[in-house]
Amino acid sequence: MRFLIDGYNLMHALGLARPRGPGQLARSRADLIDWLVKIHAPDADSVDVVFDGRINPGQFDSDQNDRGIHISFSVGRIADDLIEEMIERERDPRRMTVVSSDRRIRDSARHRDCIAWSCDEYLDWSANRGHEATKSTPPADKPESASSAEREHWKKEFADLDADPKLREFNKPFEDFY
């Protein structure tokens, strides 16, 4: 059986999403892939994981392989669109299990006769196979809000971003998300 997994969706369900900061998202993705390799060994090559990849396409390969697991980044669009495309292209949809808590994705999967599981259903399946969900260490407590000095610092630091023509051009495909 093949698995098509909504990466960030499952990462959040597992509690692996960390607060934003330098390198945190990459570490969270790596933790998810480590866990998936354990769950699916020795058939890790039957797993596709899709992450949103709305950053500079030249920064990394949009398709990667890690210990058999195929990883795709949806550069220039949202992951849901790429997942739906992959569902549509699947030659044997009845042998594919799509994992996402997003109703749109599960509806697309059911439309093609794929098995559609929420992240909780997938976690139950993995627990029944002896693989309890991994939990990351909780983040350190953070202050309720930034101090006025911190807010002023960041306002000055990022004041000119709205006027940056390259950033405006880059963000153009995502105007619907504002």
PDB file of C-alpha atoms in Angstrom:
ATOM      1  CA  MET A   1       0.000   0.000   0.000  1.00  0.00           C
ATOM      2  CA  ARG A   2       1.186   3.499  -0.877  1.00  0.00           C
ATOM      3  CA  PHE A   3       0.846   6.442   1.490  1.00  0.00           C
ATOM      4  CA  LEU A   4       0.462  10.082   0.472  1.00  0.00           C
ATOM      5  CA  ILE A   5       0.910  12.283   3.535  1.00  0.00           C
ATOM      6  CA  ASP A   6       0.131  15.951   4.111  1.00  0.00           C
ATOM      7  CA  GLY A   7       3.442  16.683   5.870  1.00  0.00           C
ATOM      8  CA  TYR A   8       2.768  19.798   7.923  1.00  0.00           C
ATOM      9  CA  ASN A   9      -0.677  18.517   8.816  1.00  0.00           C
ATOM     10  CA  LEU A  10       0.774  15.322  10.308  1.00  0.00           C
ATOM     11  CA  MET A  11       3.685  17.196  11.861  1.00  0.00           C
ATOM     12  CA  HIS A  12       1.222  19.333  13.831  1.00  0.00           C
ATOM     13  CA  ALA A  13      -0.883  16.306  14.823  1.00  0.00           C
ATOM     14  CA  LEU A  14       2.246  14.645  16.208  1.00  0.00           C
ATOM     15  CA  GLY A  15       3.193  17.742  18.183  1.00  0.00           C
ATOM     16  CA  LEU A  16       6.440  18.088  16.257  1.00  0.00           C
ATOM     17  CA  ALA A  17       5.832  21.657  15.111  1.00  0.00           C
ATOM     18  CA  ARG A  18       8.149  23.962  17.032  1.00  0.00           C
ATOM     19  CA  PRO A  19       7.914  27.691  17.533  1.00  0.00           C
ATOM     20  CA  ARG A  20       9.352  29.631  14.632  1.00  0.00           C
ATOM     21  CA  GLY A  21      13.014  30.411  14.709  1.00  0.00           C
ATOM     22  CA  PRO A  22      16.134  29.774  12.682  1.00  0.00           C
ATOM     23  CA  GLY A  23      16.190  26.171  11.516  1.00  0.00           C
ATOM     24  CA  GLN A  24      13.193  25.061  13.606  1.00  0.00           C
ATOM     25  CA  LEU A  25      10.968  24.153  10.673  1.00  0.00           C
ATOM     26  CA  ALA A  26      13.707  22.077   9.047  1.00  0.00           C
ATOM     27  CA  ARG A  27      14.317  20.253  12.356  1.00  0.00           C
ATOM     28  CA  SER A  28      10.595  19.567  12.717  1.00  0.00           C
ATOM     29  CA  ARG A  29      10.440  18.150   9.184  1.00  0.00           C
ATOM     30  CA  ALA A  30      13.510  15.979   9.877  1.00  0.00           C
ATOM     31  CA  ASP A  31      11.884  14.645  13.065  1.00  0.00           C
ATOM     32  CA  LEU A  32       8.749  13.770  11.103  1.00  0.00           C
ATOM     33  CA  ILE A  33      10.746  11.956   8.417  1.00  0.00           C
ATOM     34  CA  ASP A  34      12.710  10.043  11.106  1.00  0.00           C
ATOM     35  CA  TRP A  35       9.424   8.918  12.648  1.00  0.00           C
ATOM     36  CA  LEU A  36       7.934   7.930   9.274  1.00  0.00           C
ATOM     37  CA  VAL A  37      11.019   5.860   8.424  1.00  0.00           C
ATOM     38  CA  LYS A  38      10.499   3.890  11.669  1.00  0.00           C
ATOM     39  CA  ILE A  39       6.792   3.429  10.985  1.00  0.00           C
ATOM     40  CA  HIS A  40       7.167   2.280   7.401  1.00  0.00           C
ATOM     41  CA  ALA A  41      10.463   0.365   7.446  1.00  0.00           C
ATOM     42  CA  PRO A  42      11.264  -1.618   5.355  1.00  0.00           C
ATOM     43  CA  ASP A  43       8.671  -0.170   2.945  1.00  0.00           C
ATOM     44  CA  ALA A  44       9.600   3.508   3.341  1.00  0.00           C
ATOM     45  CA  ASP A  45       9.795   3.811  -0.446  1.00  0.00           C
ATOM     46  CA  SER A  46       5.999   3.501  -0.537  1.00  0.00           C
ATOM     47  CA  VAL A  47       5.583   6.849   1.264  1.00  0.00           C
ATOM     48  CA  ASP A  48       5.233  10.293  -0.314  1.00  0.00           C
ATOM     49  CA  VAL A  49       5.207  13.341   1.962  1.00  0.00           C
ATOM     50  CA  VAL A  50       4.198  16.762   0.678  1.00  0.00           C
ATOM     51  CA  PHE A  51       5.104  20.044   2.388  1.00  0.00           C
ATOM     52  CA  ASP A  52       4.217  23.606   1.500  1.00  0.00           C
ATOM     53  CA  GLY A  53       7.253  25.139  -0.126  1.00  0.00           C
ATOM     54  CA  ARG A  54       6.357  28.750  -0.770  1.00  0.00           C
ATOM     55  CA  ILE A  55       9.944  29.953  -0.605  1.00  0.00           C
ATOM     56  CA  ASN A  56      12.616  30.655  -3.152  1.00  0.00           C
ATOM     57  CA  PRO A  57      12.593  27.723  -5.609  1.00  0.00           C
ATOM     58  CA  GLY A  58      16.379  27.930  -5.946  1.00  0.00           C
ATOM     59  CA  GLN A  59      16.894  27.427  -2.205  1.00  0.00           C
ATOM     60  CA  PHE A  60      16.386  23.641  -2.285  1.00  0.00           C
ATOM     61  CA  ASP A  61      15.228  20.826  -4.551  1.00  0.00           C
ATOM     62  CA  SER A  62      11.441  20.605  -4.670  1.00  0.00           C
ATOM     63  CA  ASP A  63      11.713  16.786  -4.805  1.00  0.00           C
ATOM     64  CA  GLN A  64      13.950  14.854  -2.433  1.00  0.00           C
ATOM     65  CA  ASN A  65      14.412  11.332  -1.145  1.00  0.00           C
ATOM     66  CA  ASP A  66      15.326  10.520   2.447  1.00  0.00           C
ATOM     67  CA  ARG A  67      15.939   6.859   3.306  1.00  0.00           C
ATOM     68  CA  GLY A  68      13.351   5.827   0.743  1.00  0.00           C
ATOM     69  CA  ILE A  69      10.663   8.359   1.618  1.00  0.00           C
ATOM     70  CA  HIS A  70       9.865  10.649  -1.286  1.00  0.00           C
ATOM     71  CA  ILE A  71       9.522  14.282  -0.162  1.00  0.00           C
ATOM     72  CA  SER A  72       7.943  16.996  -2.313  1.00  0.00           C
ATOM     73  CA  PHE A  73       7.734  20.732  -1.694  1.00  0.00           C
ATOM     74  CA  SER A  74       4.951  22.631  -3.424  1.00  0.00           C
ATOM     75  CA  VAL A  75       7.077  25.573  -4.509  1.00  0.00           C
ATOM     76  CA  GLY A  76       4.941  28.413  -5.808  1.00  0.00           C
ATOM     77  CA  ARG A  77       1.618  26.944  -4.686  1.00  0.00           C
ATOM     78  CA  ILE A  78       0.006  25.341  -1.669  1.00  0.00           C
ATOM     79  CA  ALA A  79       0.627  21.716  -0.773  1.00  0.00           C
ATOM     80  CA  ASP A  80      -3.074  20.854  -1.074  1.00  0.00           C
ATOM     81  CA  ASP A  81      -2.950  21.564  -4.807  1.00  0.00           C
ATOM     82  CA  LEU A  82       0.078  19.308  -5.302  1.00  0.00           C
ATOM     83  CA  ILE A  83      -1.494  16.544  -3.191  1.00  0.00           C
ATOM     84  CA  GLU A  84      -4.672  16.689  -5.289  1.00  0.00           C
ATOM     85  CA  GLU A  85      -2.572  16.466  -8.462  1.00  0.00           C
ATOM     86  CA  MET A  86      -0.771  13.415  -7.110  1.00  0.00           C
ATOM     87  CA  ILE A  87      -4.101  11.794  -6.238  1.00  0.00           C
ATOM     88  CA  GLU A  88      -5.357  12.429  -9.780  1.00  0.00           C
ATOM     89  CA  ARG A  89      -2.174  10.978 -11.334  1.00  0.00           C
ATOM     90  CA  GLU A  90      -2.238   7.809  -9.198  1.00  0.00           C
ATOM     91  CA  ARG A  91      -2.602   4.753 -11.447  1.00  0.00           C
ATOM     92  CA  ASP A  92      -3.982   2.476  -8.728  1.00  0.00           C
ATOM     93  CA  PRO A  93      -5.911   4.763  -6.354  1.00  0.00           C
ATOM     94  CA  ARG A  94      -7.497   1.902  -4.402  1.00  0.00           C
ATOM     95  CA  ARG A  95      -4.015   1.001  -3.148  1.00  0.00           C
ATOM     96  CA  MET A  96      -3.264   4.532  -1.956  1.00  0.00           C
ATOM     97  CA  THR A  97      -3.912   5.844   1.553  1.00  0.00           C
ATOM     98  CA  VAL A  98      -4.067   9.618   1.774  1.00  0.00           C
ATOM     99  CA  VAL A  99      -3.323  11.076   5.222  1.00  0.00           C
ATOM    100  CA  SER A 100      -4.562  14.585   5.998  1.00  0.00           C
ATOM    101  CA  SER A 101      -6.949  16.212   8.418  1.00  0.00           C
ATOM    102  CA  ASP A 102      -7.918  18.606   5.629  1.00  0.00           C
ATOM    103  CA  ARG A 103     -11.417  17.735   4.444  1.00  0.00           C
ATOM    104  CA  ARG A 104     -10.698  18.987   0.915  1.00  0.00           C
ATOM    105  CA  ILE A 105      -7.826  16.488   0.562  1.00  0.00           C
ATOM    106  CA  ARG A 106      -9.816  13.574   2.016  1.00  0.00           C
ATOM    107  CA  ASP A 107     -12.763  14.372  -0.281  1.00  0.00           C
ATOM    108  CA  SER A 108     -10.437  14.354  -3.310  1.00  0.00           C
ATOM    109  CA  ALA A 109      -9.017  11.020  -2.180  1.00  0.00           C
ATOM    110  CA  ARG A 110     -12.452   9.460  -1.713  1.00  0.00           C
ATOM    111  CA  HIS A 111     -13.519  10.779  -5.119  1.00  0.00           C
ATOM    112  CA  ARG A 112     -10.729   8.688  -6.674  1.00  0.00           C
ATOM    113  CA  ASP A 113     -11.493   5.656  -4.430  1.00  0.00           C
ATOM    114  CA  CYS A 114      -8.369   6.115  -2.317  1.00  0.00           C
ATOM    115  CA  ILE A 115      -8.415   5.325   1.372  1.00  0.00           C
ATOM    116  CA  ALA A 116      -8.696   8.665   3.188  1.00  0.00           C
ATOM    117  CA  TRP A 117      -7.503   8.944   6.785  1.00  0.00           C
ATOM    118  CA  SER A 118      -7.351  11.899   9.093  1.00  0.00           C
ATOM    119  CA  CYS A 119      -4.053  12.346  10.910  1.00  0.00           C
ATOM    120  CA  ASP A 120      -5.657  10.904  14.064  1.00  0.00           C
ATOM    121  CA  GLU A 121      -6.744   7.781  12.171  1.00  0.00           C
ATOM    122  CA  TYR A 122      -3.200   7.388  10.837  1.00  0.00           C
ATOM    123  CA  LEU A 123      -1.772   7.796  14.352  1.00  0.00           C
ATOM    124  CA  ASP A 124      -4.200   5.113  15.599  1.00  0.00           C
ATOM    125  CA  TRP A 125      -3.063   2.821  12.781  1.00  0.00           C
ATOM    126  CA  SER A 126       0.593   3.388  13.635  1.00  0.00           C
ATOM    127  CA  ALA A 127      -0.093   2.821  17.369  1.00  0.00           C
ATOM    128  CA  ASN A 128      -1.827  -0.468  16.517  1.00  0.00           C
ATOM    129  CA  ARG A 129       1.388  -1.479  14.739  1.00  0.00           C
ATOM    130  CA  GLY A 130       3.372  -0.705  17.897  1.00  0.00           C
ATOM    131  CA  HIS A 131       4.537   2.792  17.009  1.00  0.00           C
ATOM    132  CA  GLU A 132       3.289   5.351  19.488  1.00  0.00           C
ATOM    133  CA  ALA A 133       3.255   8.944  18.370  1.00  0.00           C
ATOM    134  CA  THR A 134       6.453  10.767  19.179  1.00  0.00           C
ATOM    135  CA  LYS A 135       6.201  14.047  21.000  1.00  0.00           C
ATOM    136  CA  SER A 136       8.781  16.774  20.896  1.00  0.00           C
ATOM    137  CA  THR A 137       9.948  18.465  24.020  1.00  0.00           C
ATOM    138  CA  PRO A 138       7.679  21.373  24.838  1.00  0.00           C
ATOM    139  CA  PRO A 139       9.072  24.767  23.989  1.00  0.00           C
ATOM    140  CA  ALA A 140      10.308  26.999  26.758  1.00  0.00           C
ATOM    141  CA  ASP A 141       7.766  29.473  28.047  1.00  0.00           C
ATOM    142  CA  LYS A 142       7.828  32.670  26.140  1.00  0.00           C
ATOM    143  CA  PRO A 143       6.743  36.071  27.389  1.00  0.00           C
ATOM    144  CA  GLU A 144       3.126  37.067  26.782  1.00  0.00           C
ATOM    145  CA  SER A 145       4.232  39.820  24.422  1.00  0.00           C
ATOM    146  CA  ALA A 146       7.283  41.642  23.236  1.00  0.00           C
ATOM    147  CA  SER A 147       8.444  44.665  25.148  1.00  0.00           C
ATOM    148  CA  SER A 148       7.826  48.069  23.619  1.00  0.00           C
ATOM    149  CA  ALA A 149      11.566  48.363  22.883  1.00  0.00           C
ATOM    150  CA  GLU A 150      11.481  45.004  21.038  1.00  0.00           C
ATOM    151  CA  ARG A 151       8.408  46.021  19.031  1.00  0.00           C
ATOM    152  CA  GLU A 152      10.040  49.298  18.005  1.00  0.00           C
ATOM    153  CA  HIS A 153      13.242  47.496  17.031  1.00  0.00           C
ATOM    154  CA  TRP A 154      11.378  45.069  14.730  1.00  0.00           C
ATOM    155  CA  LYS A 155       9.203  47.790  13.228  1.00  0.00           C
ATOM    156  CA  LYS A 156      12.361  49.639  12.195  1.00  0.00           C
ATOM    157  CA  GLU A 157      14.078  46.438  11.052  1.00  0.00           C
ATOM    158  CA  PHE A 158      11.272  45.475   8.673  1.00  0.00           C
ATOM    159  CA  ALA A 159       9.867  48.914   7.807  1.00  0.00           C
ATOM    160  CA  ASP A 160      10.955  48.842   4.174  1.00  0.00           C
ATOM    161  CA  LEU A 161       9.732  45.330   3.310  1.00  0.00           C
ATOM    162  CA  ASP A 162       6.376  46.443   1.923  1.00  0.00           C
ATOM    163  CA  ALA A 163       8.173  48.631  -0.619  1.00  0.00           C
ATOM    164  CA  ASP A 164      10.601  45.929  -1.793  1.00  0.00           C
ATOM    165  CA  PRO A 165       9.680  45.212  -5.463  1.00  0.00           C
ATOM    166  CA  LYS A 166      11.358  41.772  -5.475  1.00  0.00           C
ATOM    167  CA  LEU A 167       9.419  40.704  -2.386  1.00  0.00           C
ATOM    168  CA  ARG A 168       6.170  42.040  -3.859  1.00  0.00           C
ATOM    169  CA  GLU A 169       6.783  40.042  -7.069  1.00  0.00           C
ATOM    170  CA  PHE A 170       7.657  36.913  -5.103  1.00  0.00           C
ATOM    171  CA  ASN A 171       4.499  37.181  -2.969  1.00  0.00           C
ATOM    172  CA  LYS A 172       2.191  37.872  -5.918  1.00  0.00           C
ATOM    173  CA  PRO A 173       0.988  34.216  -6.247  1.00  0.00           C
ATOM    174  CA  PHE A 174      -0.012  34.274  -2.578  1.00  0.00           C
ATOM    175  CA  GLU A 175      -2.096  37.440  -2.512  1.00  0.00           C
ATOM    176  CA  ASP A 176      -5.202  35.347  -1.815  1.00  0.00           C
ATOM    177  CA  PHE A 177      -3.718  34.367   1.555  1.00  0.00           C
ATOM    178  CA  TYR A 178      -3.451  37.909   2.899  1.00  0.00           C
TER     179      TYR A 178
END
